Amino acid sequence: AESQAVKKSSVRAQLATDAAAITTCQPFTVALRLQHDPPWHSYWMAAGTGYPTAITCTLPEGFTAGAIQWPTPHVVKDLAGKITGNGYENEVFLLVEITPSKTLDADTNIKLEAVAEWLMCETVCMPGDAKLAISLPVGAAQADAKWTGPLAAARAQLPVASTGWDITASHDVAKLTLRLT
């Protein structure tokens, strides 16, 4: 399932999910898909000079939304090569896990709404926003083949927790020390 795409200046926003149908209490993922015209970019949660993309969900009663799952960003530079922050160019999927209510009426449709806000930059920056909505049928949980691959690729870009490593960081006026043991 997917929402209508909304184009604001140089960024196109859309909601997409790899769920074709939902069922009670079984979490599923909805992604904010941002497509940036080259060389435009938007920002990660620790943006640097910009501000991070935000998603505000309006959900049916009993539904809950998790925090944005941020893919690993890259360093964003202006046209002069100066670092301006951390973010995304081209296409990015920002994932949010949605948990449905404990009670859902079979054979109905559930409407999920979200307002997305971002800062898009090239040589100058401007805010962008979109009101998006997606409808999903209630029934046996099913996958949507159109979005299974792209959302799996987005999940593969999420940072993973370190296991088996002792990680420490310290700094003084002149240097930063990162120690991995």
Short mmCIF file of N, CA, C and O in Angstrom, two decimals, residues 12-142:
data_model
loop_
_atom_site.label_atom_id
_atom_site.label_comp_id
_atom_site.label_asym_id
_atom_site.label_seq_id
_atom_site.Cartn_x
_atom_site.Cartn_y
_atom_site.Cartn_z
N ARG A 12 10.06 14.87 -3.11
CA ARG A 12 8.78 14.18 -3.25
C ARG A 12 8.62 13.28 -2.03
O ARG A 12 9.51 12.49 -1.72
N ALA A 13 7.48 13.37 -1.34
CA ALA A 13 7.22 12.59 -0.13
C ALA A 13 6.05 11.65 -0.35
O ALA A 13 5.08 11.99 -1.04
N GLN A 14 6.14 10.48 0.27
CA GLN A 14 5.10 9.46 0.12
C GLN A 14 5.19 8.49 1.30
O GLN A 14 6.28 8.24 1.82
N LEU A 15 4.06 7.93 1.72
CA LEU A 15 4.06 6.84 2.68
C LEU A 15 3.98 5.52 1.91
O LEU A 15 3.28 5.44 0.90
N ALA A 16 4.70 4.53 2.40
CA ALA A 16 4.66 3.20 1.78
C ALA A 16 4.76 2.16 2.88
O ALA A 16 5.37 2.39 3.92
N THR A 17 4.14 1.01 2.65
CA THR A 17 4.24 -0.10 3.60
C THR A 17 4.33 -1.41 2.84
O THR A 17 3.79 -1.53 1.73
N ASP A 18 5.03 -2.37 3.44
CA ASP A 18 5.09 -3.68 2.83
C ASP A 18 3.98 -4.59 3.36
O ASP A 18 3.97 -5.78 3.12
N ALA A 19 3.01 -4.01 4.06
CA ALA A 19 1.83 -4.75 4.53
C ALA A 19 0.68 -4.51 3.54
O ALA A 19 0.34 -3.37 3.27
N ALA A 20 0.12 -5.58 3.03
CA ALA A 20 -1.05 -5.46 2.15
C ALA A 20 -2.34 -5.54 2.95
O ALA A 20 -3.39 -5.08 2.51
N ALA A 21 -2.26 -6.14 4.16
CA ALA A 21 -3.39 -6.22 5.08
C ALA A 21 -2.81 -6.33 6.48
O ALA A 21 -1.69 -6.79 6.66
N ILE A 22 -3.58 -5.88 7.48
CA ILE A 22 -3.11 -5.92 8.86
C ILE A 22 -4.08 -6.72 9.73
O ILE A 22 -5.24 -6.92 9.37
N THR A 23 -3.54 -7.15 10.87
CA THR A 23 -4.34 -7.90 11.83
C THR A 23 -4.02 -7.39 13.23
O THR A 23 -3.04 -6.67 13.42
N THR A 24 -4.84 -7.76 14.20
CA THR A 24 -4.68 -7.26 15.57
C THR A 24 -3.30 -7.55 16.14
O THR A 24 -2.77 -8.65 15.95
N CYS A 25 -2.77 -6.57 16.80
CA CYS A 25 -1.52 -6.68 17.59
C CYS A 25 -0.28 -7.11 16.81
O CYS A 25 0.77 -7.31 17.40
N GLN A 26 -0.36 -7.28 15.50
CA GLN A 26 0.82 -7.69 14.73
C GLN A 26 1.45 -6.45 14.11
O GLN A 26 0.89 -5.86 13.18
N PRO A 27 2.62 -6.03 14.63
CA PRO A 27 3.26 -4.81 14.12
C PRO A 27 3.60 -4.90 12.64
O PRO A 27 3.85 -5.98 12.10
N PHE A 28 3.60 -3.75 12.00
CA PHE A 28 3.99 -3.63 10.60
C PHE A 28 4.73 -2.31 10.44
O PHE A 28 4.69 -1.45 11.33
N THR A 29 5.40 -2.15 9.33
CA THR A 29 6.21 -0.96 9.09
C THR A 29 5.57 -0.05 8.07
O THR A 29 5.12 -0.51 7.01
N VAL A 30 5.55 1.24 8.38
CA VAL A 30 5.19 2.27 7.41
C VAL A 30 6.43 3.14 7.24
O VAL A 30 7.10 3.47 8.22
N ALA A 31 6.76 3.48 6.01
CA ALA A 31 7.95 4.27 5.73
C ALA A 31 7.57 5.60 5.11
O ALA A 31 6.65 5.67 4.29
N LEU A 32 8.27 6.64 5.51
CA LEU A 32 8.23 7.90 4.80
C LEU A 32 9.30 7.82 3.73
O LEU A 32 10.49 7.69 4.05
N ARG A 33 8.89 7.86 2.49
CA ARG A 33 9.82 7.80 1.36
C ARG A 33 10.05 9.23 0.88
O ARG A 33 9.10 9.91 0.49
N LEU A 34 11.30 9.67 0.93
CA LEU A 34 11.67 10.99 0.41
C LEU A 34 12.55 10.79 -0.81
O LEU A 34 13.57 10.08 -0.73
N GLN A 35 12.17 11.41 -1.91
CA GLN A 35 12.96 11.37 -3.13
C GLN A 35 13.44 12.79 -3.42
O GLN A 35 12.63 13.69 -3.66
N HIS A 36 14.76 12.99 -3.36
CA HIS A 36 15.37 14.31 -3.53
C HIS A 36 15.85 14.47 -4.97
O HIS A 36 16.52 13.60 -5.50
N ASP A 37 15.54 15.62 -5.57
CA ASP A 37 16.15 15.95 -6.85
C ASP A 37 17.63 16.23 -6.60
O ASP A 37 17.97 16.92 -5.63
N PRO A 38 18.53 15.72 -7.44
CA PRO A 38 19.95 16.03 -7.25
C PRO A 38 20.18 17.54 -7.43
O PRO A 38 19.57 18.12 -8.32
N PRO A 39 21.01 18.17 -6.65
CA PRO A 39 21.82 17.71 -5.53
C PRO A 39 21.18 18.03 -4.18
O PRO A 39 21.89 18.21 -3.19
N TRP A 40 19.86 18.10 -4.10
CA TRP A 40 19.17 18.44 -2.86
C TRP A 40 19.33 17.34 -1.81
O TRP A 40 19.54 16.18 -2.15
N HIS A 41 19.20 17.73 -0.54
CA HIS A 41 19.31 16.77 0.56
C HIS A 41 18.40 17.20 1.71
O HIS A 41 17.95 18.34 1.77
N SER A 42 18.15 16.25 2.63
CA SER A 42 17.46 16.54 3.89
C SER A 42 18.31 15.92 5.00
O SER A 42 19.34 15.30 4.72
N TYR A 43 17.88 16.08 6.24
CA TYR A 43 18.76 15.79 7.36
C TYR A 43 18.32 14.61 8.23
O TYR A 43 17.15 14.28 8.33
N TRP A 44 19.33 14.05 8.89
CA TRP A 44 19.25 12.93 9.83
C TRP A 44 18.89 13.47 11.21
O TRP A 44 18.82 14.68 11.44
N MET A 45 18.70 12.59 12.20
CA MET A 45 18.29 13.00 13.54
C MET A 45 19.31 13.88 14.24
O MET A 45 18.94 14.71 15.06
N ALA A 46 20.61 13.71 13.97
CA ALA A 46 21.65 14.62 14.47
C ALA A 46 22.12 15.40 13.26
O ALA A 46 23.14 15.09 12.66
N ALA A 47 21.35 16.39 12.91
CA ALA A 47 21.45 17.03 11.61
C ALA A 47 22.73 17.81 11.36
O ALA A 47 23.21 17.86 10.25
N GLY A 48 23.26 18.45 12.35
CA GLY A 48 24.38 19.37 12.12
C GLY A 48 23.81 20.77 12.01
O GLY A 48 23.20 21.27 12.94
N THR A 49 23.92 21.39 10.84
CA THR A 49 23.42 22.75 10.69
C THR A 49 21.93 22.82 10.36
O THR A 49 21.32 23.86 10.50
N GLY A 50 21.34 21.74 9.89
CA GLY A 50 19.92 21.75 9.54
C GLY A 50 19.07 21.26 10.70
O GLY A 50 19.49 21.26 11.85
N TYR A 51 17.84 20.85 10.39
CA TYR A 51 17.03 20.20 11.41
C TYR A 51 16.50 18.89 10.86
O TYR A 51 16.33 18.73 9.65
N PRO A 52 16.28 17.91 11.73
CA PRO A 52 15.90 16.58 11.26
C PRO A 52 14.48 16.52 10.73
O PRO A 52 13.62 17.31 11.10
N THR A 53 14.26 15.54 9.88
CA THR A 53 12.92 15.27 9.39
C THR A 53 12.06 14.78 10.55
O THR A 53 12.54 14.05 11.42
N ALA A 54 10.80 15.19 10.57
CA ALA A 54 9.87 14.78 11.63
C ALA A 54 8.63 14.15 10.98
O ALA A 54 8.21 14.55 9.89
N ILE A 55 8.09 13.16 11.66
CA ILE A 55 6.86 12.51 11.22
C ILE A 55 5.90 12.51 12.41
O ILE A 55 6.22 11.97 13.46
N THR A 56 4.74 13.13 12.23
CA THR A 56 3.71 13.15 13.26
C THR A 56 2.54 12.32 12.76
O THR A 56 1.90 12.67 11.76
N CYS A 57 2.29 11.20 13.43
CA CYS A 57 1.24 10.26 13.01
C CYS A 57 -0.07 10.54 13.72
O CYS A 57 -0.09 10.84 14.90
N THR A 58 -1.16 10.41 12.98
CA THR A 58 -2.50 10.41 13.54
C THR A 58 -3.06 9.01 13.28
O THR A 58 -3.27 8.63 12.12
N LEU A 59 -3.25 8.27 14.36
CA LEU A 59 -3.60 6.86 14.24
C LEU A 59 -4.97 6.59 14.84
O LEU A 59 -5.42 7.31 15.73
N PRO A 60 -5.61 5.52 14.40
CA PRO A 60 -6.88 5.12 15.03
C PRO A 60 -6.65 4.77 16.50
O PRO A 60 -5.53 4.44 16.91
N GLU A 61 -7.73 4.80 17.26
CA GLU A 61 -7.66 4.47 18.69
C GLU A 61 -7.05 3.09 18.90
O GLU A 61 -7.38 2.14 18.20
N GLY A 62 -6.14 3.00 19.87
CA GLY A 62 -5.51 1.74 20.21
C GLY A 62 -4.25 1.43 19.41
O GLY A 62 -3.52 0.51 19.75
N PHE A 63 -3.97 2.18 18.36
CA PHE A 63 -2.75 1.99 17.57
C PHE A 63 -1.62 2.77 18.22
O PHE A 63 -1.84 3.83 18.82
N THR A 64 -0.38 2.29 18.08
CA THR A 64 0.78 3.03 18.55
C THR A 64 1.84 3.06 17.45
O THR A 64 1.93 2.15 16.63
N ALA A 65 2.64 4.13 17.48
CA ALA A 65 3.73 4.29 16.52
C ALA A 65 5.04 4.37 17.28
O ALA A 65 5.14 5.07 18.29
N GLY A 66 6.04 3.66 16.81
CA GLY A 66 7.37 3.74 17.39
C GLY A 66 8.10 4.97 16.87
O GLY A 66 7.58 5.75 16.08
N ALA A 67 9.33 5.12 17.32
CA ALA A 67 10.18 6.22 16.86
C ALA A 67 10.66 5.95 15.44
O ALA A 67 10.64 4.81 14.97
N ILE A 68 11.10 6.99 14.77
CA ILE A 68 11.68 6.83 13.44
C ILE A 68 12.92 5.95 13.55
O ILE A 68 13.76 6.14 14.43
N GLN A 69 13.03 4.99 12.66
CA GLN A 69 14.24 4.17 12.53
C GLN A 69 15.04 4.80 11.39
O GLN A 69 14.63 4.77 10.24
N TRP A 70 16.17 5.40 11.75
CA TRP A 70 16.97 6.20 10.82
C TRP A 70 18.03 5.35 10.13
O TRP A 70 18.88 4.78 10.80
N PRO A 71 18.04 5.30 8.79
CA PRO A 71 19.16 4.65 8.10
C PRO A 71 20.45 5.42 8.39
O PRO A 71 20.42 6.61 8.71
N THR A 72 21.57 4.74 8.26
CA THR A 72 22.86 5.39 8.45
C THR A 72 22.98 6.53 7.45
O THR A 72 22.80 6.31 6.24
N PRO A 73 23.26 7.75 7.92
CA PRO A 73 23.36 8.90 7.01
C PRO A 73 24.75 8.99 6.40
O PRO A 73 25.64 8.19 6.72
N HIS A 74 24.92 9.96 5.56
CA HIS A 74 26.26 10.28 5.07
C HIS A 74 26.53 11.76 5.38
O HIS A 74 25.61 12.51 5.70
N VAL A 75 27.78 12.15 5.27
CA VAL A 75 28.15 13.54 5.51
C VAL A 75 27.64 14.36 4.34
O VAL A 75 27.85 14.02 3.17
N VAL A 76 26.92 15.44 4.65
CA VAL A 76 26.37 16.32 3.63
C VAL A 76 27.31 17.51 3.47
O VAL A 76 27.73 18.12 4.46
N LYS A 77 27.63 17.84 2.22
CA LYS A 77 28.50 18.98 1.93
C LYS A 77 27.78 19.95 1.00
O LYS A 77 26.96 19.54 0.18
N ASP A 78 28.12 21.22 1.14
CA ASP A 78 27.57 22.21 0.21
C ASP A 78 28.35 22.14 -1.10
O ASP A 78 29.29 21.36 -1.25
N LEU A 79 27.97 22.98 -2.07
CA LEU A 79 28.61 22.93 -3.38
C LEU A 79 30.09 23.32 -3.33
O LEU A 79 30.85 22.95 -4.22
N ALA A 80 30.51 24.02 -2.27
CA ALA A 80 31.92 24.38 -2.11
C ALA A 80 32.70 23.28 -1.40
O ALA A 80 33.91 23.42 -1.18
N GLY A 81 32.03 22.18 -1.02
CA GLY A 81 32.70 21.08 -0.35
C GLY A 81 32.76 21.20 1.16
O GLY A 81 33.37 20.38 1.84
N LYS A 82 32.10 22.23 1.72
CA LYS A 82 32.10 22.44 3.17
C LYS A 82 31.04 21.54 3.81
O LYS A 82 29.91 21.47 3.34
N ILE A 83 31.41 20.85 4.91
CA ILE A 83 30.48 19.95 5.59
C ILE A 83 29.38 20.78 6.26
O ILE A 83 29.66 21.72 6.99
N THR A 84 28.13 20.41 5.99
CA THR A 84 26.99 21.12 6.58
C THR A 84 26.18 20.25 7.53
O THR A 84 25.30 20.75 8.22
N GLY A 85 26.44 18.95 7.57
CA GLY A 85 25.69 18.10 8.49
C GLY A 85 25.67 16.66 8.06
O GLY A 85 26.50 16.20 7.27
N ASN A 86 24.67 15.93 8.55
CA ASN A 86 24.48 14.52 8.27
C ASN A 86 23.09 14.33 7.68
O ASN A 86 22.12 14.84 8.24
N GLY A 87 23.00 13.61 6.58
CA GLY A 87 21.68 13.47 5.99
C GLY A 87 21.62 12.53 4.82
O GLY A 87 22.40 11.58 4.71
N TYR A 88 20.66 12.84 3.93
CA TYR A 88 20.32 11.93 2.85
C TYR A 88 20.11 12.70 1.56
O TYR A 88 19.55 13.80 1.55
N GLU A 89 20.54 12.07 0.47
CA GLU A 89 20.29 12.57 -0.88
C GLU A 89 19.56 11.47 -1.64
O GLU A 89 19.39 10.36 -1.14
N ASN A 90 19.15 11.77 -2.85
CA ASN A 90 18.46 10.80 -3.71
C ASN A 90 17.21 10.26 -3.01
O ASN A 90 16.30 11.02 -2.73
N GLU A 91 17.17 8.97 -2.69
CA GLU A 91 15.98 8.37 -2.08
C GLU A 91 16.32 7.82 -0.70
O GLU A 91 17.37 7.21 -0.51
N VAL A 92 15.44 8.05 0.27
CA VAL A 92 15.60 7.50 1.61
C VAL A 92 14.25 7.05 2.12
O VAL A 92 13.22 7.65 1.79
N PHE A 93 14.25 5.98 2.91
CA PHE A 93 13.04 5.49 3.58
C PHE A 93 13.27 5.63 5.09
O PHE A 93 14.20 5.01 5.62
N LEU A 94 12.44 6.42 5.75
CA LEU A 94 12.48 6.54 7.21
C LEU A 94 11.37 5.63 7.74
O LEU A 94 10.19 5.85 7.46
N LEU A 95 11.75 4.61 8.50
CA LEU A 95 10.82 3.56 8.90
C LEU A 95 10.20 3.85 10.27
O LEU A 95 10.89 4.33 11.18
N VAL A 96 8.92 3.52 10.41
CA VAL A 96 8.21 3.64 11.68
C VAL A 96 7.40 2.36 11.86
O VAL A 96 6.65 1.96 10.96
N GLU A 97 7.58 1.71 13.02
CA GLU A 97 6.81 0.50 13.31
C GLU A 97 5.48 0.90 13.93
O GLU A 97 5.43 1.66 14.90
N ILE A 98 4.40 0.38 13.38
CA ILE A 98 3.04 0.64 13.85
C ILE A 98 2.50 -0.64 14.47
O ILE A 98 2.59 -1.72 13.86
N THR A 99 1.94 -0.55 15.66
CA THR A 99 1.30 -1.70 16.30
C THR A 99 -0.21 -1.43 16.32
O THR A 99 -0.65 -0.43 16.89
N PRO A 100 -0.98 -2.30 15.67
CA PRO A 100 -2.43 -2.11 15.64
C PRO A 100 -3.08 -2.36 17.00
O PRO A 100 -2.49 -2.94 17.91
N SER A 101 -4.29 -1.94 17.09
CA SER A 101 -5.12 -2.15 18.28
C SER A 101 -5.31 -3.64 18.56
O SER A 101 -5.16 -4.47 17.67
N LYS A 102 -5.70 -3.93 19.79
CA LYS A 102 -6.00 -5.32 20.16
C LYS A 102 -7.33 -5.78 19.58
O LYS A 102 -7.62 -6.97 19.53
N THR A 103 -8.16 -4.83 19.17
CA THR A 103 -9.44 -5.17 18.57
C THR A 103 -9.60 -4.42 17.25
O THR A 103 -9.47 -3.20 17.21
N LEU A 104 -9.85 -5.16 16.20
CA LEU A 104 -10.10 -4.59 14.88
C LEU A 104 -11.30 -5.28 14.27
O LEU A 104 -11.44 -6.50 14.41
N ASP A 105 -12.13 -4.52 13.61
CA ASP A 105 -13.28 -5.11 12.92
C ASP A 105 -12.81 -5.70 11.60
O ASP A 105 -12.21 -5.00 10.77
N ALA A 106 -13.10 -6.99 11.40
CA ALA A 106 -12.73 -7.66 10.16
C ALA A 106 -13.41 -7.00 8.97
O ALA A 106 -14.49 -6.41 9.10
N ASP A 107 -12.77 -7.11 7.84
CA ASP A 107 -13.31 -6.60 6.57
C ASP A 107 -13.59 -5.09 6.59
O ASP A 107 -14.55 -4.62 5.99
N THR A 108 -12.75 -4.34 7.32
CA THR A 108 -12.83 -2.88 7.29
C THR A 108 -11.48 -2.34 6.81
O THR A 108 -10.51 -3.09 6.68
N ASN A 109 -11.43 -1.06 6.56
CA ASN A 109 -10.18 -0.40 6.20
C ASN A 109 -9.77 0.53 7.32
O ASN A 109 -10.62 1.20 7.92
N ILE A 110 -8.48 0.58 7.58
CA ILE A 110 -7.92 1.45 8.60
C ILE A 110 -7.14 2.56 7.88
O ILE A 110 -6.32 2.28 7.00
N LYS A 111 -7.40 3.80 8.27
CA LYS A 111 -6.71 4.93 7.67
C LYS A 111 -5.65 5.45 8.63
O LYS A 111 -5.95 5.76 9.79
N LEU A 112 -4.42 5.53 8.15
CA LEU A 112 -3.31 6.08 8.92
C LEU A 112 -2.92 7.40 8.26
O LEU A 112 -2.77 7.47 7.04
N GLU A 113 -2.75 8.43 9.08
CA GLU A 113 -2.39 9.74 8.54
C GLU A 113 -1.08 10.19 9.18
O GLU A 113 -0.79 9.84 10.33
N ALA A 114 -0.31 10.97 8.43
CA ALA A 114 0.95 11.49 8.96
C ALA A 114 1.22 12.85 8.32
O ALA A 114 0.87 13.10 7.17
N VAL A 115 1.85 13.71 9.11
CA VAL A 115 2.38 14.96 8.60
C VAL A 115 3.89 14.83 8.67
O VAL A 115 4.45 14.53 9.73
N ALA A 116 4.55 14.99 7.54
CA ALA A 116 6.01 14.94 7.48
C ALA A 116 6.53 16.36 7.28
O ALA A 116 5.94 17.14 6.53
N GLU A 117 7.60 16.68 7.99
CA GLU A 117 8.24 17.99 7.86
C GLU A 117 9.75 17.76 7.73
O GLU A 117 10.31 16.94 8.45
N TRP A 118 10.37 18.48 6.83
CA TRP A 118 11.80 18.32 6.59
C TRP A 118 12.39 19.65 6.16
O TRP A 118 11.68 20.58 5.79
N LEU A 119 13.71 19.72 6.22
CA LEU A 119 14.45 20.85 5.68
C LEU A 119 15.19 20.34 4.47
O LEU A 119 15.93 19.36 4.55
N MET A 120 14.95 20.97 3.32
CA MET A 120 15.62 20.56 2.09
C MET A 120 16.59 21.65 1.68
O MET A 120 16.26 22.84 1.74
N CYS A 121 17.77 21.23 1.31
CA CYS A 121 18.83 22.19 1.01
C CYS A 121 19.58 21.83 -0.26
O CYS A 121 19.77 20.65 -0.57
N GLU A 122 20.01 22.86 -0.95
CA GLU A 122 20.98 22.76 -2.03
C GLU A 122 22.02 23.82 -1.69
O GLU A 122 22.84 23.60 -0.83
N THR A 123 21.93 25.04 -2.28
CA THR A 123 22.77 26.15 -1.84
C THR A 123 22.05 26.98 -0.79
O THR A 123 22.66 27.67 0.00
N VAL A 124 20.74 26.93 -0.81
CA VAL A 124 19.90 27.53 0.23
C VAL A 124 18.99 26.45 0.77
O VAL A 124 18.79 25.42 0.14
N CYS A 125 18.45 26.67 1.95
CA CYS A 125 17.56 25.70 2.57
C CYS A 125 16.15 26.26 2.69
O CYS A 125 15.98 27.47 2.86
N MET A 126 15.17 25.38 2.60
CA MET A 126 13.78 25.77 2.79
C MET A 126 13.02 24.61 3.41
O MET A 126 13.37 23.45 3.17
N PRO A 127 12.04 24.93 4.24
CA PRO A 127 11.26 23.85 4.84
C PRO A 127 10.30 23.22 3.84
O PRO A 127 9.86 23.87 2.89
N GLY A 128 10.02 21.95 4.06
CA GLY A 128 9.02 21.25 3.27
C GLY A 128 8.12 20.46 4.19
O GLY A 128 8.50 20.13 5.31
N ASP A 129 6.91 20.21 3.73
CA ASP A 129 5.99 19.41 4.52
C ASP A 129 4.97 18.74 3.61
O ASP A 129 4.80 19.13 2.46
N ALA A 130 4.35 17.72 4.12
CA ALA A 130 3.33 17.00 3.37
C ALA A 130 2.37 16.33 4.34
O ALA A 130 2.79 15.79 5.36
N LYS A 131 1.08 16.39 4.01
CA LYS A 131 0.06 15.64 4.72
C LYS A 131 -0.21 14.40 3.89
O LYS A 131 -0.59 14.50 2.72
N LEU A 132 0.00 13.24 4.50
CA LEU A 132 -0.08 11.97 3.78
C LEU A 132 -1.04 11.03 4.49
O LEU A 132 -1.19 11.09 5.70
N ALA A 133 -1.67 10.14 3.73
CA ALA A 133 -2.59 9.16 4.31
C ALA A 133 -2.49 7.86 3.53
O ALA A 133 -2.26 7.86 2.31
N ILE A 134 -2.66 6.77 4.26
CA ILE A 134 -2.62 5.45 3.66
C ILE A 134 -3.75 4.62 4.28
O ILE A 134 -4.02 4.74 5.48
N SER A 135 -4.42 3.80 3.48
CA SER A 135 -5.50 2.93 3.98
C SER A 135 -5.09 1.48 3.80
O SER A 135 -4.56 1.11 2.76
N LEU A 136 -5.37 0.70 4.84
CA LEU A 136 -5.04 -0.72 4.81
C LEU A 136 -6.24 -1.55 5.24
O LEU A 136 -6.93 -1.20 6.19
N PRO A 137 -6.50 -2.66 4.55
CA PRO A 137 -7.60 -3.52 4.96
C PRO A 137 -7.23 -4.35 6.19
O PRO A 137 -6.07 -4.66 6.41
N VAL A 138 -8.24 -4.66 6.98
CA VAL A 138 -8.08 -5.56 8.13
C VAL A 138 -8.40 -6.96 7.64
O VAL A 138 -9.41 -7.18 6.98
N GLY A 139 -7.55 -7.89 7.97
CA GLY A 139 -7.73 -9.28 7.56
C GLY A 139 -6.50 -10.06 7.95
O GLY A 139 -5.70 -9.61 8.78
N ALA A 140 -6.30 -11.19 7.34
CA ALA A 140 -5.08 -11.96 7.59
C ALA A 140 -3.90 -11.13 7.11
O ALA A 140 -3.93 -10.58 6.01
N ALA A 141 -2.86 -11.02 7.95
CA ALA A 141 -1.69 -10.22 7.59
C ALA A 141 -1.09 -10.74 6.29
O ALA A 141 -0.91 -11.94 6.11
N GLN A 142 -0.83 -9.81 5.37
CA GLN A 142 -0.27 -10.16 4.07
C GLN A 142 0.82 -9.15 3.72
O GLN A 142 0.78 -8.01 4.17
#
